Short mmCIF file of C-alpha atoms and ligand atoms in Angstrom, two decimals:
data_model
loop_
_atom_site.label_atom_id
_atom_site.label_comp_id
_atom_site.label_asym_id
_atom_site.label_seq_id
_atom_site.Cartn_x
_atom_site.Cartn_y
_atom_site.Cartn_z
CA MET A 3 -0.83 -36.96 16.16
CA GLY A 4 2.36 -39.02 15.89
CA PHE A 5 4.37 -39.76 19.01
CA GLY A 6 7.84 -41.25 19.18
CA ARG A 7 9.22 -41.94 22.64
CA GLY A 8 12.74 -41.35 23.74
CA LYS A 9 14.46 -44.36 25.22
CA VAL A 10 17.18 -45.11 27.67
CA ILE A 11 19.25 -48.23 27.59
CA LEU A 12 19.43 -49.67 31.09
CA LEU A 13 22.18 -52.13 30.20
CA GLY A 14 23.81 -53.60 27.13
CA GLU A 15 24.51 -50.70 24.76
CA HIS A 16 27.25 -51.33 22.20
CA ALA A 17 27.27 -55.08 22.89
CA VAL A 18 23.77 -55.05 21.38
CA VAL A 19 25.23 -53.92 18.04
CA HIS A 20 27.22 -57.18 18.00
CA GLY A 21 24.26 -59.47 18.64
CA TYR A 22 24.13 -59.49 22.47
CA PRO A 23 20.93 -58.61 24.36
CA ALA A 24 20.22 -55.24 25.94
CA ILE A 25 17.50 -53.92 28.22
CA ALA A 26 15.88 -50.62 27.36
CA VAL A 27 12.95 -48.55 28.51
CA GLY A 28 10.71 -46.20 26.57
CA ILE A 29 10.40 -42.89 28.42
CA ASP A 30 7.53 -40.43 28.50
CA ARG A 31 9.55 -37.69 26.78
CA GLY A 32 9.79 -37.76 23.04
CA VAL A 33 8.70 -36.18 19.80
CA VAL A 34 5.18 -35.18 18.80
CA ALA A 35 4.35 -34.65 15.12
CA GLU A 36 1.35 -33.61 13.09
CA ALA A 37 0.98 -33.70 9.31
CA SER A 38 -1.51 -31.89 7.06
CA PRO A 39 -1.82 -31.15 3.35
CA GLY A 40 0.33 -28.12 2.40
CA ASP A 41 1.87 -26.34 -0.61
CA GLU A 42 4.92 -28.58 -0.69
CA ASP A 43 6.48 -31.48 1.22
CA LEU A 44 8.05 -29.84 4.25
CA LEU A 45 9.23 -31.03 7.66
CA ILE A 46 9.38 -28.31 10.29
CA LEU A 47 11.41 -29.20 13.38
CA SER A 48 10.92 -27.14 16.56
CA PRO A 49 12.65 -25.93 18.66
CA TRP A 50 15.57 -26.53 16.28
CA ASP A 51 14.17 -23.95 13.88
CA LEU A 52 14.84 -26.25 10.96
CA ASP A 53 12.88 -26.63 7.71
CA VAL A 54 13.62 -29.82 5.81
CA ARG A 55 12.63 -30.66 2.23
CA PRO A 56 12.84 -34.27 1.05
CA ASP A 57 15.92 -35.03 -1.07
CA PRO A 58 17.06 -38.64 -1.64
CA ALA A 59 20.61 -37.38 -2.31
CA GLY A 60 20.70 -34.64 0.33
CA GLU A 61 21.64 -34.25 4.02
CA PRO A 62 20.60 -37.05 6.41
CA LEU A 63 17.33 -35.42 7.50
CA GLU A 64 16.45 -34.64 3.87
CA ARG A 65 17.13 -38.24 2.88
CA ALA A 66 15.22 -39.63 5.87
CA PHE A 67 12.19 -37.45 5.10
CA ALA A 68 12.31 -38.58 1.46
CA ILE A 69 12.27 -42.22 2.61
CA ALA A 70 9.36 -41.55 4.99
CA LEU A 71 7.31 -40.13 2.12
CA SER A 72 8.42 -42.60 -0.52
CA GLY A 73 5.95 -45.36 0.33
CA HIS A 74 2.98 -43.17 -0.52
CA SER A 75 2.66 -42.35 -4.21
CA LYS A 76 -0.80 -40.80 -4.65
CA ARG A 77 -0.98 -38.18 -1.95
CA PRO A 78 -1.12 -34.42 -1.53
CA PRO A 79 2.04 -32.48 -0.56
CA LEU A 80 2.43 -32.80 3.22
CA GLU A 81 3.59 -30.32 5.80
CA VAL A 82 4.80 -32.13 8.92
CA ARG A 83 5.43 -30.23 12.14
CA ALA A 84 7.49 -32.02 14.76
CA GLU A 85 8.05 -30.77 18.30
CA ILE A 86 11.22 -32.29 19.76
CA GLY A 87 11.17 -32.80 23.52
CA LEU A 88 14.59 -34.52 23.79
CA PRO A 89 18.19 -33.37 23.48
CA GLY A 90 19.63 -34.55 20.15
CA GLY A 91 22.70 -36.77 20.03
CA ALA A 92 22.46 -37.41 23.76
CA GLY A 93 21.89 -41.16 23.81
CA LEU A 94 18.14 -40.83 24.25
CA GLY A 95 17.21 -42.06 20.79
CA CYS A 96 16.16 -38.65 19.49
CA SER A 97 16.56 -39.45 15.77
CA ALA A 98 14.47 -42.63 16.09
CA ALA A 99 11.78 -40.74 18.03
CA ILE A 100 11.58 -38.15 15.24
CA GLY A 101 11.29 -40.98 12.71
CA VAL A 102 8.49 -42.75 14.57
CA ALA A 103 6.55 -39.52 15.19
CA VAL A 104 6.90 -38.32 11.57
CA LEU A 105 5.96 -41.70 10.08
CA GLN A 106 2.92 -41.98 12.29
CA ALA A 107 1.84 -38.40 11.54
CA ILE A 108 2.11 -39.10 7.78
CA ASP A 109 0.07 -42.31 8.17
CA GLU A 110 -2.62 -40.44 10.07
CA ALA A 111 -2.79 -37.62 7.55
CA LEU A 112 -3.30 -40.20 4.78
CA GLY A 113 -5.88 -42.18 6.78
CA LEU A 114 -3.58 -45.20 7.12
CA GLU A 115 -3.00 -47.33 10.17
CA ARG A 116 -0.16 -49.67 10.97
CA SER A 117 0.79 -51.53 14.12
CA ARG A 118 3.50 -50.15 16.43
CA GLU A 119 5.69 -53.09 15.33
CA LYS A 120 5.33 -52.15 11.64
CA LEU A 121 6.02 -48.53 12.58
CA ALA A 122 9.21 -49.65 14.32
CA GLU A 123 10.28 -51.51 11.17
CA ALA A 124 9.67 -48.46 8.99
CA ALA A 125 11.58 -46.28 11.45
CA TYR A 126 14.57 -48.65 11.17
CA GLU A 127 15.08 -47.44 7.58
CA TRP A 128 15.04 -43.87 8.91
CA GLU A 129 17.53 -44.77 11.67
CA LYS A 130 19.99 -46.36 9.23
CA ILE A 131 20.53 -42.97 7.66
CA PHE A 132 21.71 -41.51 10.94
CA HIS A 133 23.52 -44.41 12.56
CA GLY A 134 24.87 -46.52 9.71
CA ASN A 135 24.56 -49.89 11.46
CA PRO A 136 21.94 -49.44 14.18
CA SER A 137 20.94 -52.42 16.30
CA GLY A 138 17.26 -51.43 15.96
CA ILE A 139 16.83 -50.84 19.69
CA ASP A 140 16.09 -47.12 19.39
CA ASN A 141 13.36 -47.31 16.75
CA THR A 142 11.77 -50.37 18.41
CA MET A 143 11.64 -48.85 21.90
CA SER A 144 10.51 -45.53 20.47
CA ALA A 145 7.52 -47.16 18.79
CA VAL A 146 6.66 -49.84 21.34
CA GLY A 147 7.72 -48.43 24.78
CA GLY A 148 7.70 -50.26 28.11
CA VAL A 149 10.67 -52.15 29.58
CA ALA A 150 12.03 -54.81 27.27
CA LEU A 151 14.87 -57.08 26.41
CA PHE A 152 16.03 -56.49 22.88
CA ARG A 153 18.26 -58.62 20.70
CA LYS A 154 18.97 -57.77 17.09
CA GLY A 155 16.78 -59.79 14.71
CA GLU A 156 14.57 -61.23 17.46
CA PRO A 157 11.12 -60.16 18.64
CA LEU A 158 11.17 -57.70 21.52
CA GLN A 159 10.72 -59.42 24.87
CA PRO A 160 8.66 -57.23 27.22
CA LEU A 161 9.69 -57.50 30.89
CA ARG A 162 7.08 -57.44 33.62
CA SER A 163 7.65 -56.00 37.04
CA ASN A 164 5.39 -55.12 39.92
CA LYS A 165 7.64 -52.23 40.91
CA PRO A 166 8.18 -49.01 38.93
CA LEU A 167 11.70 -47.97 38.05
CA HIS A 168 12.51 -44.45 39.30
CA LEU A 169 15.13 -43.18 36.91
CA VAL A 170 17.01 -39.90 36.72
CA VAL A 171 18.41 -39.04 33.32
CA GLY A 172 21.26 -36.50 33.31
CA TYR A 173 22.59 -34.86 30.17
CA SER A 174 26.33 -34.10 30.13
CA GLY A 175 25.86 -31.26 27.66
CA GLN A 176 28.14 -32.96 25.14
CA SER A 177 26.57 -34.44 22.00
CA PRO A 178 28.93 -36.95 20.45
CA SER A 179 28.13 -38.94 17.31
CA THR A 180 26.72 -42.40 18.10
CA LYS A 181 27.99 -43.52 14.71
CA GLU A 182 31.57 -42.58 15.71
CA MET A 183 31.30 -44.28 19.09
CA VAL A 184 29.96 -47.45 17.44
CA SER A 185 32.85 -47.30 14.94
CA SER A 186 35.36 -46.83 17.75
CA VAL A 187 34.14 -50.05 19.42
CA ALA A 188 34.21 -51.85 16.05
CA ARG A 189 37.86 -50.76 15.59
CA GLN A 190 38.76 -52.01 19.09
CA LEU A 191 37.03 -55.30 18.29
CA GLU A 192 39.04 -55.66 15.13
CA SER A 193 42.39 -54.87 16.72
CA ASP A 194 41.85 -56.78 19.98
CA PRO A 195 39.00 -59.29 19.54
CA VAL A 196 39.78 -61.32 22.67
CA ARG A 197 39.59 -58.34 25.04
CA VAL A 198 36.51 -56.79 23.45
CA ASN A 199 34.61 -60.08 23.16
CA LYS A 200 35.31 -60.69 26.86
CA ALA A 201 33.80 -57.28 27.61
CA PHE A 202 30.70 -58.13 25.55
CA GLU A 203 30.35 -61.49 27.28
CA ALA A 204 30.58 -59.82 30.70
CA ILE A 205 27.90 -57.33 29.64
CA ASP A 206 25.77 -60.26 28.48
CA VAL A 207 25.91 -61.77 32.00
CA LEU A 208 24.95 -58.41 33.54
CA VAL A 209 21.99 -58.06 31.17
CA ARG A 210 20.69 -61.55 31.95
CA ASN A 211 20.94 -60.91 35.69
CA ALA A 212 19.33 -57.49 35.30
CA LYS A 213 16.36 -59.13 33.59
CA LEU A 214 15.89 -61.36 36.65
CA ALA A 215 16.37 -58.41 39.03
CA ILE A 216 13.75 -56.32 37.19
CA GLU A 217 11.24 -59.17 37.18
CA ALA A 218 11.86 -59.83 40.89
CA GLY A 219 11.66 -56.10 41.75
CA ASP A 220 15.18 -56.30 43.24
CA HIS A 221 16.38 -52.78 42.52
CA VAL A 222 19.37 -53.01 44.87
CA ALA A 223 20.78 -55.80 42.68
CA LEU A 224 19.81 -53.90 39.54
CA GLY A 225 21.70 -50.83 40.77
CA GLN A 226 24.86 -52.88 41.33
CA LEU A 227 24.55 -54.28 37.81
CA LEU A 228 24.27 -50.75 36.39
CA ASP A 229 27.50 -49.75 38.19
CA LEU A 230 29.31 -52.80 36.81
CA ASN A 231 28.05 -52.12 33.28
CA HIS A 232 29.38 -48.56 33.58
CA THR A 233 32.84 -49.87 34.47
CA ILE A 234 32.94 -52.16 31.44
CA LEU A 235 31.81 -49.33 29.15
CA SER A 236 34.63 -47.22 30.66
CA SER A 237 37.11 -49.95 29.74
CA LEU A 238 35.90 -49.59 26.13
CA MET A 239 36.75 -45.87 26.38
CA LEU A 240 33.15 -44.73 26.04
CA CYS A 241 32.85 -42.68 29.25
CA THR A 242 33.96 -39.14 29.94
CA THR A 243 35.13 -37.45 33.14
CA LYS A 244 31.88 -35.49 33.20
CA LEU A 245 29.74 -38.67 32.95
CA ASP A 246 31.84 -40.35 35.66
CA GLU A 247 31.39 -37.34 37.94
CA MET A 248 27.65 -37.25 37.37
CA CYS A 249 27.36 -40.98 38.17
CA GLN A 250 29.43 -40.49 41.36
CA THR A 251 27.25 -37.55 42.42
CA ALA A 252 24.09 -39.60 41.86
CA ARG A 253 25.46 -42.53 43.90
CA LYS A 254 26.48 -40.20 46.75
CA THR A 255 22.98 -38.68 46.70
CA GLY A 256 21.31 -42.04 47.22
CA ALA A 257 21.15 -43.71 43.80
CA LEU A 258 21.22 -47.50 43.88
CA GLY A 259 23.40 -47.45 40.77
CA ALA A 260 24.35 -45.21 37.87
CA LYS A 261 25.87 -45.50 34.43
CA MET A 262 26.32 -43.82 31.10
CA THR A 263 23.58 -44.68 28.64
CA GLY A 264 23.49 -44.90 24.86
CA GLY A 265 26.46 -44.23 22.62
CA GLY A 266 28.65 -42.59 25.28
CA GLY A 267 31.57 -40.20 24.72
CA GLY A 268 29.25 -37.63 26.36
CA GLY A 269 25.51 -37.79 26.00
CA CYS A 270 23.56 -38.97 29.03
CA MET A 271 23.85 -40.97 32.24
CA ILE A 272 21.08 -42.65 34.17
CA ALA A 273 20.69 -43.25 37.88
CA LEU A 274 18.29 -45.67 39.53
CA ALA A 275 16.67 -44.24 42.65
CA PRO A 276 14.93 -46.29 45.34
CA LYS A 277 11.89 -44.00 45.37
CA ARG A 278 10.48 -40.93 43.67
CA ASP A 279 11.63 -38.55 46.45
CA GLU A 280 15.24 -39.68 46.10
CA ALA A 281 14.95 -39.40 42.31
CA LEU A 282 13.81 -35.79 42.65
CA ARG A 283 16.70 -35.04 45.04
CA ILE A 284 19.25 -36.53 42.63
CA ARG A 285 17.77 -34.55 39.77
CA GLU A 286 18.06 -31.36 41.77
CA ILE A 287 21.73 -31.99 42.53
CA LEU A 288 22.52 -32.94 38.93
CA GLY A 289 21.01 -29.65 37.77
CA GLU A 290 18.67 -28.37 35.12
CA ASN A 291 19.91 -30.77 32.45
CA ALA A 292 18.47 -33.70 34.38
CA PHE A 293 14.94 -35.08 34.54
CA VAL A 294 13.06 -37.82 36.34
CA THR A 295 11.17 -40.56 34.56
CA GLU A 296 9.17 -43.44 36.00
CA VAL A 297 8.77 -46.62 34.01
CA GLY A 298 7.35 -50.09 34.14
CA ALA A 299 4.83 -49.71 36.90
O1 PMV B 303 23.14 -42.99 21.47
P1 PMV B 303 21.88 -43.67 21.09
O2 PMV B 303 20.65 -43.24 21.76
O3 PMV B 303 21.65 -43.65 19.60
O4 PMV B 303 22.03 -45.22 21.52
C1 PMV B 303 22.83 -46.04 20.77
C2 PMV B 303 22.95 -47.40 21.36
C3 PMV B 303 24.09 -48.21 20.74
O5 PMV B 303 24.02 -49.50 21.31
C4 PMV B 303 25.44 -47.59 21.09
C5 PMV B 303 23.98 -48.29 19.23
C6 PMV B 303 22.83 -49.14 18.73
O6 PMV B 303 22.52 -49.01 17.53
O7 PMV B 303 22.28 -49.96 19.47
#
């Protein structure tokens, strides 16, 4: 069975594309996949009701599946069934989670084994098809999990804490394209490098302080840093009214901090709750598109 986790970025999205660090967590929701010999190479995605055949010149999923199979020459045709437990295009790293789960399922069906790190590397090739210039944070967190500081091109730095993070993840119902949001920031950087680099540098400071807060178990400080990161992402025009409202609701319901997470322009927000009970209350108020996840205990 292959399993690719979803992820949420606690702080540092977008800046991470430009070489700054970010902190992310692997969540317990994700994608499960199983592969077995079949009549032809086929990827079946549920509940999307989608059948994908590998095609190096086809649609993104067809190309990605072709790449996933390409490393294995002598093999039987494989039928891969993937069960997706995450909203797509919501900033939760769904495409990377599919990649990790599918790659691992193929390995298992062929009796191969590779480390989670090698799996993350292979899933980066898959991710590039969907996101153009991904930082690598999604595929790495999907394969490795935990709470970690990530910087493009450097080994993942796991963060230790003696206190679990009680997170509420709320989906705005809008699924923007991460690729477009990343391009929008790149355009802003090109037209106004001073302003955008200042924003990245400010995010960098927040990330470094958040690392210390996580390691010290200081979730009050961490919550404040999340709020500040949200404001900077707003200044880069990545937030929506809906995301702002959801963050406000979470704060009023007892969250220590809240922010958009991932690509923005819709997608998801996260809220940090002091305890599990508060997390459940926030989830209830945010509605059925929200869920609670506990990480880093
Ligand atoms: O929207 P997601 O889950 O794909 O998160 C993207 C995070 C970005 O920093 C915006 C892009 C990246 O490749 O790191």
